Short mmCIF file of N, CA, C and O in Angstrom, two decimals:
data_model
loop_
_atom_site.label_atom_id
_atom_site.label_comp_id
_atom_site.label_asym_id
_atom_site.label_seq_id
_atom_site.Cartn_x
_atom_site.Cartn_y
_atom_site.Cartn_z
N MET Q 178 -53.23 47.00 -51.68
CA MET Q 178 -52.39 45.73 -51.62
C MET Q 178 -51.55 45.08 -50.36
O MET Q 178 -51.27 46.34 -49.45
N ALA Q 179 -51.82 44.30 -49.99
CA ALA Q 179 -51.88 43.51 -49.00
C ALA Q 179 -50.02 43.54 -48.81
O ALA Q 179 -49.47 42.92 -49.71
N ARG Q 180 -49.61 43.23 -47.69
CA ARG Q 180 -47.90 43.35 -47.36
C ARG Q 180 -47.84 41.54 -47.06
O ARG Q 180 -48.82 41.28 -46.33
N LYS Q 181 -47.04 41.19 -48.09
CA LYS Q 181 -46.63 39.45 -47.37
C LYS Q 181 -45.58 39.74 -46.41
O LYS Q 181 -44.80 40.01 -45.98
N VAL Q 182 -46.40 38.41 -45.66
CA VAL Q 182 -45.31 38.37 -44.20
C VAL Q 182 -44.49 37.44 -44.89
O VAL Q 182 -44.35 36.47 -45.55
N SER Q 183 -43.14 37.81 -44.46
CA SER Q 183 -42.01 37.09 -44.55
C SER Q 183 -41.64 36.09 -43.85
O SER Q 183 -42.41 35.83 -42.56
N ASP Q 184 -41.39 34.78 -44.40
CA ASP Q 184 -40.96 33.69 -43.91
C ASP Q 184 -39.54 33.47 -43.09
O ASP Q 184 -39.52 32.74 -42.27
N LYS Q 185 -38.88 34.63 -43.42
CA LYS Q 185 -37.39 34.68 -42.72
C LYS Q 185 -38.00 35.13 -41.22
O LYS Q 185 -38.60 35.68 -40.74
N PRO Q 186 -36.83 34.38 -40.42
CA PRO Q 186 -37.07 34.56 -39.21
C PRO Q 186 -36.42 36.21 -38.54
O PRO Q 186 -35.50 36.58 -39.42
N LYS Q 187 -36.52 36.56 -37.52
CA LYS Q 187 -36.46 37.70 -37.41
C LYS Q 187 -35.00 37.99 -37.03
O LYS Q 187 -34.45 36.96 -36.39
N LYS Q 188 -34.30 38.98 -36.90
CA LYS Q 188 -32.81 39.19 -36.59
C LYS Q 188 -32.89 38.88 -35.26
O LYS Q 188 -33.89 39.76 -34.45
N GLN Q 189 -31.53 38.31 -34.73
CA GLN Q 189 -31.96 38.23 -33.21
C GLN Q 189 -31.05 39.50 -32.93
O GLN Q 189 -30.31 40.19 -33.64
N GLU Q 190 -31.71 40.01 -31.59
CA GLU Q 190 -31.25 40.84 -31.01
C GLU Q 190 -29.86 40.99 -30.69
O GLU Q 190 -29.72 39.88 -30.01
N ARG Q 191 -29.02 41.92 -30.60
CA ARG Q 191 -27.34 41.80 -30.25
C ARG Q 191 -27.81 41.60 -28.45
O ARG Q 191 -28.51 42.22 -27.72
N ASN Q 192 -27.13 41.12 -27.81
CA ASN Q 192 -26.55 40.70 -26.46
C ASN Q 192 -26.38 42.17 -25.84
O ASN Q 192 -25.71 42.89 -26.27
N LYS Q 193 -27.73 42.32 -24.88
CA LYS Q 193 -27.30 43.70 -24.83
C LYS Q 193 -26.60 44.11 -23.56
O LYS Q 193 -26.26 45.12 -22.66
N THR Q 194 -26.03 42.81 -22.98
CA THR Q 194 -25.10 42.87 -21.97
C THR Q 194 -23.77 42.80 -22.24
O THR Q 194 -23.20 41.71 -22.52
N SER Q 195 -23.19 44.01 -22.67
CA SER Q 195 -21.81 44.09 -23.09
C SER Q 195 -20.92 43.47 -22.05
O SER Q 195 -21.02 44.09 -21.04
N PRO Q 196 -19.75 43.22 -22.36
CA PRO Q 196 -18.65 43.21 -21.47
C PRO Q 196 -18.12 44.15 -20.63
O PRO Q 196 -18.26 45.46 -20.99
N LYS Q 197 -18.24 43.97 -19.25
CA LYS Q 197 -17.90 45.15 -18.45
C LYS Q 197 -16.49 45.50 -18.33
O LYS Q 197 -15.46 44.72 -18.27
N TYR Q 198 -15.73 46.39 -18.53
CA TYR Q 198 -14.39 46.59 -17.98
C TYR Q 198 -14.28 48.14 -17.15
O TYR Q 198 -15.31 48.80 -16.66
N THR Q 199 -13.22 47.57 -16.00
CA THR Q 199 -12.74 48.74 -15.21
C THR Q 199 -11.53 49.65 -15.72
O THR Q 199 -11.08 49.29 -16.31
N HIS Q 200 -11.95 50.91 -15.62
CA HIS Q 200 -11.23 52.09 -16.22
C HIS Q 200 -10.01 52.06 -14.66
O HIS Q 200 -10.28 52.07 -13.81
N ILE Q 201 -8.89 52.69 -15.37
CA ILE Q 201 -7.60 52.32 -14.37
C ILE Q 201 -7.92 53.54 -13.49
O ILE Q 201 -7.41 53.61 -12.37
N ASP Q 202 -8.63 54.60 -13.65
CA ASP Q 202 -8.97 55.65 -12.66
C ASP Q 202 -9.89 55.21 -11.55
O ASP Q 202 -9.75 55.31 -10.26
N THR Q 203 -10.85 54.32 -11.67
CA THR Q 203 -11.39 53.56 -10.69
C THR Q 203 -10.77 52.83 -10.13
O THR Q 203 -10.98 52.64 -8.46
N PHE Q 204 -9.50 52.03 -10.87
CA PHE Q 204 -8.87 51.03 -9.77
C PHE Q 204 -8.02 52.01 -8.73
O PHE Q 204 -7.46 51.58 -7.62
N ILE Q 205 -7.42 53.08 -9.37
CA ILE Q 205 -6.51 53.85 -8.35
C ILE Q 205 -7.37 54.39 -7.52
O ILE Q 205 -6.55 54.54 -6.27
N GLU Q 206 -8.48 55.00 -7.37
CA GLU Q 206 -9.22 55.62 -6.21
C GLU Q 206 -8.98 54.61 -4.94
O GLU Q 206 -8.88 55.15 -3.86
N THR Q 207 -9.37 53.44 -5.32
CA THR Q 207 -9.42 52.43 -4.38
C THR Q 207 -7.95 52.09 -3.79
O THR Q 207 -7.53 51.67 -2.68
N ALA Q 208 -7.12 51.47 -4.81
CA ALA Q 208 -5.66 51.08 -4.70
C ALA Q 208 -4.77 52.20 -3.87
O ALA Q 208 -3.87 52.11 -3.07
N GLN Q 209 -5.24 53.60 -4.27
CA GLN Q 209 -4.38 54.64 -3.40
C GLN Q 209 -4.37 54.54 -1.99
O GLN Q 209 -3.52 54.67 -1.05
N ILE Q 210 -5.80 54.29 -1.43
CA ILE Q 210 -5.94 54.43 -0.30
C ILE Q 210 -5.31 52.74 0.20
O ILE Q 210 -4.99 52.84 1.37
N HIS Q 211 -5.70 51.69 -0.18
CA HIS Q 211 -5.50 50.28 -0.23
C HIS Q 211 -4.33 50.15 0.07
O HIS Q 211 -3.63 49.74 0.98
N PHE Q 212 -3.40 50.79 -0.75
CA PHE Q 212 -2.05 50.17 -0.90
C PHE Q 212 -1.09 51.44 -0.52
O PHE Q 212 0.34 51.22 -0.15
N GLY Q 213 -1.56 52.65 -0.22
CA GLY Q 213 -1.09 53.72 0.34
C GLY Q 213 -0.12 54.31 -0.71
O GLY Q 213 1.20 54.88 -0.36
N LEU Q 214 -0.34 54.67 -1.88
CA LEU Q 214 0.13 55.00 -2.79
C LEU Q 214 -0.05 56.68 -2.82
O LEU Q 214 -0.66 57.20 -2.62
N SER Q 215 1.44 57.09 -3.20
CA SER Q 215 1.61 58.47 -3.38
C SER Q 215 1.12 59.06 -4.54
O SER Q 215 0.60 58.31 -5.47
N SER Q 216 0.93 60.41 -4.72
CA SER Q 216 0.54 60.95 -5.98
C SER Q 216 1.29 60.68 -7.27
O SER Q 216 1.17 60.63 -8.22
N THR Q 217 2.81 60.81 -6.68
CA THR Q 217 3.82 60.77 -7.56
C THR Q 217 3.57 59.05 -7.99
O THR Q 217 3.81 58.91 -9.24
N GLN Q 218 3.45 58.15 -7.22
CA GLN Q 218 3.39 56.62 -7.81
C GLN Q 218 1.92 56.75 -8.64
O GLN Q 218 2.12 55.69 -9.91
N VAL Q 219 1.06 57.34 -8.46
CA VAL Q 219 -0.11 57.29 -9.19
C VAL Q 219 0.11 57.68 -10.56
O VAL Q 219 -0.33 57.10 -11.48
N ALA Q 220 0.97 58.83 -10.68
CA ALA Q 220 1.21 59.38 -11.91
C ALA Q 220 2.03 58.65 -12.89
O ALA Q 220 1.83 58.29 -14.13
N GLY Q 221 3.06 57.89 -12.14
CA GLY Q 221 3.96 57.07 -12.89
C GLY Q 221 3.24 55.68 -13.19
O GLY Q 221 3.45 55.05 -14.13
N PHE Q 222 2.33 54.99 -12.42
CA PHE Q 222 1.45 53.87 -12.79
C PHE Q 222 0.79 54.20 -13.88
O PHE Q 222 0.66 53.60 -14.71
N LYS Q 223 0.39 55.28 -14.00
CA LYS Q 223 -0.95 55.61 -15.15
C LYS Q 223 0.11 55.72 -16.62
O LYS Q 223 -0.34 55.23 -17.42
N ALA Q 224 1.16 56.37 -16.27
CA ALA Q 224 2.10 56.45 -17.45
C ALA Q 224 2.67 55.04 -17.99
O ALA Q 224 2.95 54.75 -18.85
N PHE Q 225 2.84 54.33 -16.78
CA PHE Q 225 3.25 52.93 -16.97
C PHE Q 225 2.45 51.66 -17.79
O PHE Q 225 2.59 51.26 -18.51
N MET Q 226 1.37 52.22 -17.61
CA MET Q 226 -0.10 51.63 -18.28
C MET Q 226 -0.90 52.14 -19.39
O MET Q 226 -1.44 51.59 -19.60
N TYR Q 227 0.13 53.07 -20.08
CA TYR Q 227 -0.54 53.54 -20.99
C TYR Q 227 -0.77 52.83 -21.90
O TYR Q 227 -0.35 51.54 -22.79
N GLY Q 228 -1.96 52.83 -22.79
CA GLY Q 228 -2.59 51.89 -23.63
C GLY Q 228 -3.42 50.46 -22.89
O GLY Q 228 -4.00 49.95 -23.55
N LYS Q 229 -3.27 50.69 -21.65
CA LYS Q 229 -3.93 49.25 -20.89
C LYS Q 229 -4.74 49.96 -20.06
O LYS Q 229 -4.92 49.50 -18.89
N TYR Q 230 -5.65 51.25 -20.29
CA TYR Q 230 -6.33 51.96 -19.15
C TYR Q 230 -7.45 51.05 -18.92
O TYR Q 230 -8.19 51.34 -18.03
N TYR Q 231 -7.90 50.22 -19.51
CA TYR Q 231 -9.09 49.16 -19.33
C TYR Q 231 -8.65 47.86 -19.45
O TYR Q 231 -7.98 47.13 -19.93
N GLN Q 232 -9.16 47.39 -18.17
CA GLN Q 232 -9.14 45.60 -17.70
C GLN Q 232 -10.35 45.25 -17.74
O GLN Q 232 -11.47 46.07 -17.18
N HIS Q 233 -10.40 43.93 -17.71
CA HIS Q 233 -11.92 43.12 -17.26
C HIS Q 233 -12.20 43.59 -16.04
O HIS Q 233 -13.55 43.72 -15.51
N LYS Q 234 -11.40 43.34 -15.10
CA LYS Q 234 -12.00 43.56 -13.60
C LYS Q 234 -10.55 44.20 -13.00
O LYS Q 234 -9.76 44.37 -13.18
N ASP Q 235 -11.14 44.91 -11.69
CA ASP Q 235 -10.21 45.67 -11.02
C ASP Q 235 -9.25 44.96 -10.54
O ASP Q 235 -7.88 45.78 -10.87
N THR Q 236 -9.06 43.84 -10.04
CA THR Q 236 -8.27 43.04 -9.61
C THR Q 236 -6.96 42.63 -10.78
O THR Q 236 -5.78 42.15 -10.43
N ASP Q 237 -7.33 42.81 -12.19
CA ASP Q 237 -6.50 42.81 -13.44
C ASP Q 237 -5.21 43.59 -13.10
O ASP Q 237 -4.25 43.59 -13.98
N PHE Q 238 -5.61 44.91 -12.21
CA PHE Q 238 -4.74 46.08 -12.59
C PHE Q 238 -3.52 45.64 -11.61
O PHE Q 238 -2.07 46.02 -11.68
N ILE Q 239 -3.85 44.57 -10.49
CA ILE Q 239 -2.84 44.27 -9.48
C ILE Q 239 -1.44 43.95 -9.87
O ILE Q 239 -0.24 44.14 -9.74
N PRO Q 240 -1.42 42.80 -10.83
CA PRO Q 240 -0.16 42.28 -10.99
C PRO Q 240 0.85 43.39 -12.08
O PRO Q 240 2.09 43.55 -11.78
N TYR Q 241 0.32 44.56 -12.55
CA TYR Q 241 0.43 45.30 -13.49
C TYR Q 241 1.17 46.69 -12.19
O TYR Q 241 2.32 47.00 -12.29
N LEU Q 242 0.67 46.92 -11.15
CA LEU Q 242 1.28 47.48 -10.09
C LEU Q 242 2.05 47.03 -9.79
O LEU Q 242 3.20 47.66 -9.08
N GLU Q 243 2.23 45.76 -9.39
CA GLU Q 243 3.33 45.17 -8.52
C GLU Q 243 4.62 45.09 -9.30
O GLU Q 243 5.58 45.28 -8.77
N LYS Q 244 4.44 45.00 -10.66
CA LYS Q 244 5.71 44.79 -11.35
C LYS Q 244 6.35 46.71 -11.53
O LYS Q 244 7.26 46.86 -11.19
N TYR Q 245 5.26 47.40 -11.78
CA TYR Q 245 5.75 49.08 -11.33
C TYR Q 245 6.25 48.98 -10.20
O TYR Q 245 7.58 49.75 -10.22
N LEU Q 246 5.64 48.70 -8.96
CA LEU Q 246 6.26 49.20 -7.59
C LEU Q 246 7.68 48.14 -7.47
O LEU Q 246 8.24 48.30 -6.46
N GLY Q 247 7.56 46.94 -8.12
CA GLY Q 247 8.65 45.96 -7.97
C GLY Q 247 8.59 44.96 -6.64
O GLY Q 247 9.70 44.61 -6.13
N LYS Q 248 7.30 45.08 -5.99
CA LYS Q 248 6.99 44.02 -4.69
C LYS Q 248 5.82 43.68 -4.83
O LYS Q 248 4.72 44.17 -5.60
N LYS Q 249 5.68 42.51 -4.44
CA LYS Q 249 4.06 41.92 -4.01
C LYS Q 249 3.40 42.49 -2.92
O LYS Q 249 3.94 43.12 -1.90
N LEU Q 250 1.87 42.77 -3.60
CA LEU Q 250 1.18 43.73 -2.84
C LEU Q 250 0.46 42.71 -1.86
O LEU Q 250 -0.44 43.17 -0.97
N VAL Q 251 -0.36 41.59 -2.55
CA VAL Q 251 -1.04 40.85 -1.92
C VAL Q 251 -0.85 39.85 -0.79
O VAL Q 251 0.60 39.25 -0.87
#
């Protein structure tokens, strides 16, 4: 028995380019050198950012770091 070809359009494939996020550890690797953060400041900032470890871009962490440090960085 021959299979009937369906007239339904094929399911569209999901967008394979999922949104990219930056993890806080990736940001801290750069920020520690660039802003001269101590290991204590790094640990405190990670605690401050609890629940917000992923941001769309690494620069999205800067306002949080400024708030944590209490000073403008850029």
